[in-house]
Short mmCIF file of C-alpha atoms and ligand atoms in Angstrom, two decimals:
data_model
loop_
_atom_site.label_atom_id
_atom_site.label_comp_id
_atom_site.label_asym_id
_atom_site.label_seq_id
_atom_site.Cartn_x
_atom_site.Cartn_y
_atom_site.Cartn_z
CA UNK A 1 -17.60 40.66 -73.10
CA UNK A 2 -15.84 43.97 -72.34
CA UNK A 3 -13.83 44.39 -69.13
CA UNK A 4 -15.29 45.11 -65.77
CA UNK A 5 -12.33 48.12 -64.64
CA UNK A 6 -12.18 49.43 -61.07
CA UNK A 7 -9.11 52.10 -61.13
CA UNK A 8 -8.12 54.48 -58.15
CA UNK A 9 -6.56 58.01 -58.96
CA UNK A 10 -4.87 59.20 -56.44
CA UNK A 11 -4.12 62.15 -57.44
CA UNK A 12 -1.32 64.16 -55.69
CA UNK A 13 -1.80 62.07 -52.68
CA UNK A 14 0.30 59.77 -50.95
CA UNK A 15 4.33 60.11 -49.83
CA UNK A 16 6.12 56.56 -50.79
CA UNK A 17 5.78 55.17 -47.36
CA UNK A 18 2.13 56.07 -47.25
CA UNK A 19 1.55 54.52 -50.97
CA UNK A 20 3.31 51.50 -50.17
CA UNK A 21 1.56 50.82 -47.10
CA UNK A 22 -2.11 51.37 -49.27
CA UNK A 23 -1.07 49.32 -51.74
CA UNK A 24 -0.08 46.46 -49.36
CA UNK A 25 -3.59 46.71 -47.99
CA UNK A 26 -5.52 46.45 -51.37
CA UNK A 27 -3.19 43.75 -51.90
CA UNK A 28 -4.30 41.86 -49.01
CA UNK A 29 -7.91 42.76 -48.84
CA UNK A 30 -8.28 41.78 -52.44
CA UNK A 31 -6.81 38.38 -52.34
CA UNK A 32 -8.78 37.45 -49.14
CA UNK A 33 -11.92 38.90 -51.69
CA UNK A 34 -10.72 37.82 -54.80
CA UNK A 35 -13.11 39.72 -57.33
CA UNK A 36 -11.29 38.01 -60.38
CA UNK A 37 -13.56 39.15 -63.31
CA UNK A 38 -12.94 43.15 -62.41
CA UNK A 39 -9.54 44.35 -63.23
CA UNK A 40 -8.54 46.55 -60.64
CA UNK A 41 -5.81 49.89 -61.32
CA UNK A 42 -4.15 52.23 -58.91
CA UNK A 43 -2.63 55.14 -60.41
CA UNK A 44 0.09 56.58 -57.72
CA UNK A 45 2.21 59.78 -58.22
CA UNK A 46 5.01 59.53 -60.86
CA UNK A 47 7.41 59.37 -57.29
CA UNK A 48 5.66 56.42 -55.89
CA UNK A 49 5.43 54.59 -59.75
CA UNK A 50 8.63 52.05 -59.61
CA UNK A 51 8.37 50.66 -56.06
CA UNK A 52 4.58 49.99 -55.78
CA UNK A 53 5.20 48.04 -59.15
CA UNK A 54 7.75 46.07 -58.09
CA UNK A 55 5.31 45.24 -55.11
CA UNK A 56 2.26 44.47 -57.43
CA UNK A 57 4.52 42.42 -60.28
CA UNK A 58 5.28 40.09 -56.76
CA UNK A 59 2.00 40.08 -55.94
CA UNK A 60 0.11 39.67 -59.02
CA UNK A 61 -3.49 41.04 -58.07
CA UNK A 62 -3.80 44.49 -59.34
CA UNK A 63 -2.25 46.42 -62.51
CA UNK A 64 -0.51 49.64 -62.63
CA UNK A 65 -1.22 53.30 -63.89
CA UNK A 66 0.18 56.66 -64.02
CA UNK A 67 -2.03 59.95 -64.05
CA UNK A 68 -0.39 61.75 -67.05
CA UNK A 69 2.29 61.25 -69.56
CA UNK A 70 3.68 64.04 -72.23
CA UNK A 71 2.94 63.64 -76.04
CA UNK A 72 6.53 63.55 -77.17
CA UNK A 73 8.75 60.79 -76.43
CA UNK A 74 11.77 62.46 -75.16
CA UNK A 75 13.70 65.82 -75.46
CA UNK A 76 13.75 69.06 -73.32
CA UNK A 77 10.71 69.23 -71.53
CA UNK A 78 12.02 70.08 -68.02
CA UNK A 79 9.70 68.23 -65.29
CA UNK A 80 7.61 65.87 -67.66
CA UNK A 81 7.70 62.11 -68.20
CA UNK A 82 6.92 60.36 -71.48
CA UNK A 83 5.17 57.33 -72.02
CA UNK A 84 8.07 55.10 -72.99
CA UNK A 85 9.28 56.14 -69.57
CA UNK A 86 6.05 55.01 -68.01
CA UNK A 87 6.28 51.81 -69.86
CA UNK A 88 9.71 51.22 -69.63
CA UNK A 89 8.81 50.83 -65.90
CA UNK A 90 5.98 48.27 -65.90
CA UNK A 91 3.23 50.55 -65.91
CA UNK A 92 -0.08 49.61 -68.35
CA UNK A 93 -2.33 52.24 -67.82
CA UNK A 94 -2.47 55.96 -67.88
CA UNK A 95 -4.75 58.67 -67.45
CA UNK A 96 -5.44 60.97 -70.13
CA UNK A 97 -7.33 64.50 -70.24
CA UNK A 98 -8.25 64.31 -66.66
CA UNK A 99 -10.65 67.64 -66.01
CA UNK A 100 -8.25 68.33 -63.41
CA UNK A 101 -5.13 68.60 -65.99
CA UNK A 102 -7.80 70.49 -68.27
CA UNK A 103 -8.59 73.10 -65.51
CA UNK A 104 -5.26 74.03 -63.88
CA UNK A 105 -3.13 73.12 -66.74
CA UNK A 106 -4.76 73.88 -70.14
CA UNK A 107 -5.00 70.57 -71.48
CA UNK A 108 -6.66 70.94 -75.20
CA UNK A 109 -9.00 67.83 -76.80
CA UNK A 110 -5.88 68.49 -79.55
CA UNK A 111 -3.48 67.62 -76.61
CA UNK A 112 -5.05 64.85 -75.14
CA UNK A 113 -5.57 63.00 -78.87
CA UNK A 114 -1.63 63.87 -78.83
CA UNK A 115 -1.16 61.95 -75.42
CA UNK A 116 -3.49 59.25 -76.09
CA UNK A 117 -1.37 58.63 -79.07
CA UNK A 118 2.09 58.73 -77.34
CA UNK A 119 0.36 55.76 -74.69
CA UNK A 120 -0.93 53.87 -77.18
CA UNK A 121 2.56 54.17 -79.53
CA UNK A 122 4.52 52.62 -76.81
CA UNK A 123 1.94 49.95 -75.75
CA UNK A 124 -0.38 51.86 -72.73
CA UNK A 125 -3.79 51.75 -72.21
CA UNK A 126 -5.17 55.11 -72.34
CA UNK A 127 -7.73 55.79 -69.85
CA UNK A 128 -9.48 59.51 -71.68
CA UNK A 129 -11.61 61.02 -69.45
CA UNK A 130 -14.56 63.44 -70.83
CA UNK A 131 -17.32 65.16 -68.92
CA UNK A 132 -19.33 68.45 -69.03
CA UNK A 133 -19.45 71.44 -66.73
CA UNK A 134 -22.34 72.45 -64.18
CA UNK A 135 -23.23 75.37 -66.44
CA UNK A 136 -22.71 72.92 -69.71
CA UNK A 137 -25.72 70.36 -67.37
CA UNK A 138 -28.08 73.22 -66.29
CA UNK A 139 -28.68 74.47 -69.86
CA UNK A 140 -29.25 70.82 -71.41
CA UNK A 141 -25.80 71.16 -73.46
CA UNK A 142 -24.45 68.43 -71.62
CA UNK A 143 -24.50 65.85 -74.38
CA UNK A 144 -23.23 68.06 -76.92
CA UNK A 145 -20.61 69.45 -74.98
CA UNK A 146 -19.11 65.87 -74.15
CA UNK A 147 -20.08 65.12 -78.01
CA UNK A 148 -17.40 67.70 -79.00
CA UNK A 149 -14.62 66.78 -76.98
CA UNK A 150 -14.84 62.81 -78.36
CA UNK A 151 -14.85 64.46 -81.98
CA UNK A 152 -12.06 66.45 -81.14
CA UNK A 153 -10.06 63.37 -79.52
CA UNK A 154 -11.41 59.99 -78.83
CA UNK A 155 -13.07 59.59 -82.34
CA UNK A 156 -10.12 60.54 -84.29
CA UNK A 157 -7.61 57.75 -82.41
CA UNK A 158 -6.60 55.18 -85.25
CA UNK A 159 -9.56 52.07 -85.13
CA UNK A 160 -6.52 50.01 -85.24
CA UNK A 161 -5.80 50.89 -81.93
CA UNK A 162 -9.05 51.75 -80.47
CA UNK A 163 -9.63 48.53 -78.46
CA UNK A 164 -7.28 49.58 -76.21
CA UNK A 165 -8.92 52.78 -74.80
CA UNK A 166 -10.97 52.95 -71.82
CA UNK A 167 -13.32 55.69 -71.67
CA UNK A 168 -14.10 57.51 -68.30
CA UNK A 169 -17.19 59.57 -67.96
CA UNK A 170 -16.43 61.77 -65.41
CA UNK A 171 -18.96 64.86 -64.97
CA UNK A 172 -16.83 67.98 -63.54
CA UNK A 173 -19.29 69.26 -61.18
CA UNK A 174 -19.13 65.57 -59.33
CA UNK A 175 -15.63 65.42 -58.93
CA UNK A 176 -14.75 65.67 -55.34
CA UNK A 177 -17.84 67.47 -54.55
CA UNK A 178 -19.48 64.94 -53.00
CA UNK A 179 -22.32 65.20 -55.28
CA UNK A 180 -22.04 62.01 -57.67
CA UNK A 181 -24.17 62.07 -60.92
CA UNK A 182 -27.51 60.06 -60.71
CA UNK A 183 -27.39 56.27 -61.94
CA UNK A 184 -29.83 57.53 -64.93
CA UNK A 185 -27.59 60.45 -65.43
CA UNK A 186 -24.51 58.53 -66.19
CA UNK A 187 -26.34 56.11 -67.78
CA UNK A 188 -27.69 58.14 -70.45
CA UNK A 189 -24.25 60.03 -70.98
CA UNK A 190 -22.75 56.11 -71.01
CA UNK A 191 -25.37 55.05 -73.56
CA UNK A 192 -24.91 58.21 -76.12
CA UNK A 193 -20.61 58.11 -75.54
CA UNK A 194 -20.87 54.10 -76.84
CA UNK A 195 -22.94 54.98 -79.82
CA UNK A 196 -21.15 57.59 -80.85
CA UNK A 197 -18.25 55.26 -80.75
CA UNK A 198 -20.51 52.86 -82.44
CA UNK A 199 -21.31 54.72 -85.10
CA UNK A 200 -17.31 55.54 -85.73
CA UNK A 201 -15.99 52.27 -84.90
CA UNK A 202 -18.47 49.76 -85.39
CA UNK A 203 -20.66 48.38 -83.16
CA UNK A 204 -18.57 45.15 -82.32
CA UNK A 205 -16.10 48.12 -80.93
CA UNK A 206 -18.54 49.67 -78.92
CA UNK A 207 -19.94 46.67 -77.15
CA UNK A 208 -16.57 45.90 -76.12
CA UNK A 209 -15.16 48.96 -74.94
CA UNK A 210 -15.43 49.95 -71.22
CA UNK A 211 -16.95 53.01 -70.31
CA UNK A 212 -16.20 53.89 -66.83
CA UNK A 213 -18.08 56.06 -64.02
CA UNK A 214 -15.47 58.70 -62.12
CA UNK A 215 -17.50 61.63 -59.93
CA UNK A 216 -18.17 61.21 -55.93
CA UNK A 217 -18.38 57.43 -56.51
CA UNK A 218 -18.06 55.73 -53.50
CA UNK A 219 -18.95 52.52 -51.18
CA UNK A 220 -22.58 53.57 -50.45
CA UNK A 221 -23.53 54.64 -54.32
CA UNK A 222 -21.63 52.26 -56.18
CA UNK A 223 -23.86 49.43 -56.76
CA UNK A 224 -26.80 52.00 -57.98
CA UNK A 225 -24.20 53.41 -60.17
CA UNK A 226 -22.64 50.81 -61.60
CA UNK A 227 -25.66 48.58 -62.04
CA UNK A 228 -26.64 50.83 -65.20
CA UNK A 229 -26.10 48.17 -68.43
CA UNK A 230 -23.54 50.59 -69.98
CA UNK A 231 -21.26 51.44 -66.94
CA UNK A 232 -18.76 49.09 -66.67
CA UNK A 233 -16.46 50.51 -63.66
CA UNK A 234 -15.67 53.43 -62.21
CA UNK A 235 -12.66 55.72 -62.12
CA UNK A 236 -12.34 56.32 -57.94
CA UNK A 237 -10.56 59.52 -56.79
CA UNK A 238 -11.35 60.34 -52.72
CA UNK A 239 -12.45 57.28 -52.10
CA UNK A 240 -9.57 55.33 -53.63
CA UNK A 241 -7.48 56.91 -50.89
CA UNK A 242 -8.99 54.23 -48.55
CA UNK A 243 -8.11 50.55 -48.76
CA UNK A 244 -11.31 49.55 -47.51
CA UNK A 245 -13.48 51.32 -49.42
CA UNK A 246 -11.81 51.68 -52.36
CA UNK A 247 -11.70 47.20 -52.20
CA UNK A 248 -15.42 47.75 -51.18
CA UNK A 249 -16.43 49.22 -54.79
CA UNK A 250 -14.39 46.58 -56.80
CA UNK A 251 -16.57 44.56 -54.48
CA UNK A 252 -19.54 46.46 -55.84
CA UNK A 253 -18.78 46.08 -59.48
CA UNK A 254 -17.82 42.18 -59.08
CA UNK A 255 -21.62 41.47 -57.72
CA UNK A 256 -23.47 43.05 -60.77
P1 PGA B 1 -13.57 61.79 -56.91
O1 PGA B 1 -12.59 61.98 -58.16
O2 PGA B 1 -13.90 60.34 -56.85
O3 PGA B 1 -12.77 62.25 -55.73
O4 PGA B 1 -14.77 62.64 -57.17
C1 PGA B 1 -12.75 61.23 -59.33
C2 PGA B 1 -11.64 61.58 -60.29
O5 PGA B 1 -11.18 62.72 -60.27
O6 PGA B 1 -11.20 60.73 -61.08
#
């Protein structure tokens, strides 16, 4: 049975204070809810990374991850953090290939194989995000254009390691636009990523990996969304920003 995966990115959001304080919340909302069959993620600034953890390894409830990590392990790459850094920490998660970190900062698929690499090396769970453009949707090259980028990454990581990738479909026109992709959208997209990981993995591979939603999701659409049989979760952005909603779509992934 893969996992059921709820993770909130909050992108460059939150001072310490205000982190701490959202965290506590979650915390508390999720143990009076306890939805123990979805694994639930935040993924805080790099600033925020060692005191929320100590709070959630007290607490117990929800795992850690970080929103980038660079490909080499150490050396002289003024401003970045490497995953042994992000490990070394307590973090378990990280978020790779974001379309955000493709956009503003040039991210290649060649990159993100290289970062996906560096997590999995030290013992992180890669989160890879993929997803097509407006344009790439209005002329029907949606499928191909997400078909590229796994070739070019996700389908060359070593099968020794591939259980421990999660996959986030996350379409760029629907991030923080408001406009989420259709349950049938992502559904399709969800059903052609896991066979094309079927047909390089195996299909025992496949069944078990989760496949995540990210794209406007929020309290009202989640159930549609993520009652589609191959979205198992949903990578939360906005909406992760706010205890009670963000608790309110684990909520809606625990009842499917
Ligand atoms: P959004 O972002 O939920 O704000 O659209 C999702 C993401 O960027 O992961």
């Amino acid at each position: 049975m893969r996992k059921k995966i709820v993770a909130g990115n909050w992108k460059m959001n939150n001072t310490l204070q205000e982190g701490l304080a959202l965290t506590f919340r979650i915390i508390d909302l999720l143990k009076e809810n306890p939805a123990d069959h979805v694994k639930v993620i935040i993924a805080p600034p790099f600033t925020s990374l060692h005191p929320i953890c100590e709070l959630i390894n007290k607490e117990g409830v929800i795992h850690l991850g970080a929103q980038d990590c660079h490909q080499e392990k150490s050396g002289a790459f003024t401003g970045e953090v490497s995953s042994d850094m992000l490990f070394d920490l307590g973090v378990k998660y990280v978020i790779i290939g974001h379309s955000e970190r493709r956009q503003y900062f040039n991210e290649t698929d060649a990159l993100v194989l290289a970062k996906a690499e560096a997590a999995l090396d030290v013992g992180l769970r890669p989160i890879m995000c993929f997803g097509e453009t407006l344009e790439q949707r209005n002329s029907g090259k949606h499928l191909d254009a997400v078909k590229s980028r796994l070739e070019n990454s996700l389908l060359k990581i070593n099968p020794t390691e591939i259980a421990h990738v999660v996959i986030a479909y996350e379409p760029v026109w629907a991030i923080g636009t408001g406009e989420n992709a259709t349950p049938q959208q992502a559904q399709e997209m969800h059903a052609f990523i896991r066979t094309l990981v079927a047909e390089k993995f195996g299909k025992d591979v496949a069944n078990d990996i989760s496949i995540l939603y990210g794209g406007s999701c929020n309290a009202k659409n989640a159930n549609d969304i993520f009652s589609q049989p191959d979205i198992d979760g949903g990578l939360i952005g906005g909406a992760s920003l706010k205890a009670e909603e963000f608790v309110a779509i684990v909520k809606a992934v625990y009842s499917i």
